[in-house]
Amino acid sequence: MVDTAVKAAQDNNLINNSTAKVIKKGKNVVKDCISSKIEEDFMEQVDGVEKMGKYINNWNSYLEQKDVVGMKREYGKIVKKLNNLMPLESTLKEARIIENIQTLIKNKGGTLDNITEEELKLAQTI
């Protein structure tokens, strides 16, 4: 999109070639930074989920051993990780709501016309 706009501006003599090159390079730098940040955030989420699984397993082991101190320690770690994983949880919840609504639409003939407001609200809360 940026490339198209820059080319159009260049073709209409609104910007010169060197300005166009600077804009395109700047666009690539921004794109690379965003891609890098997305990858970094994703890897942090994966790491967080893996650690959460470890903490849950540890907590269950302490439960079997009736070690309340160990359970409390692992619970603290779980709570801390939950705070970091909440954005993932809310995204998954929104995706499930969309899935429910799409299933409702499919089951009601593929149109919103056959769905009552009550059914739609119910699909959003399940």
PDB file of C-alpha atoms in Angstrom, residues 3-16 23:
ATOM      1  CA  ASP A   3       4.742   1.363  -2.183  1.00  0.00           C
ATOM      2  CA  THR A   4       1.722   2.093  -4.372  1.00  0.00           C
ATOM      3  CA  ALA A   5       1.231   5.518  -2.839  1.00  0.00           C
ATOM      4  CA  VAL A   6       4.926   6.355  -3.154  1.00  0.00           C
ATOM      5  CA  LYS A   7       4.970   5.223  -6.793  1.00  0.00           C
ATOM      6  CA  ALA A   8       1.899   7.320  -7.546  1.00  0.00           C
ATOM      7  CA  ALA A   9       3.480  10.344  -5.852  1.00  0.00           C
ATOM      8  CA  GLN A  10       6.680   9.730  -7.807  1.00  0.00           C
ATOM      9  CA  ASP A  11       4.832   9.305 -11.119  1.00  0.00           C
ATOM     10  CA  ASN A  12       3.000  12.583 -10.517  1.00  0.00           C
ATOM     11  CA  ASN A  13       6.255  14.369  -9.619  1.00  0.00           C
ATOM     12  CA  LEU A  14       5.070  15.028  -6.062  1.00  0.00           C
ATOM     13  CA  ILE A  15       8.249  13.494  -4.633  1.00  0.00           C
ATOM     14  CA  ASN A  16      11.664  12.832  -6.146  1.00  0.00           C
ATOM     15  CA  ILE A  23      10.163   6.384   2.432  1.00  0.00           C
TER      16      ILE A  23
END
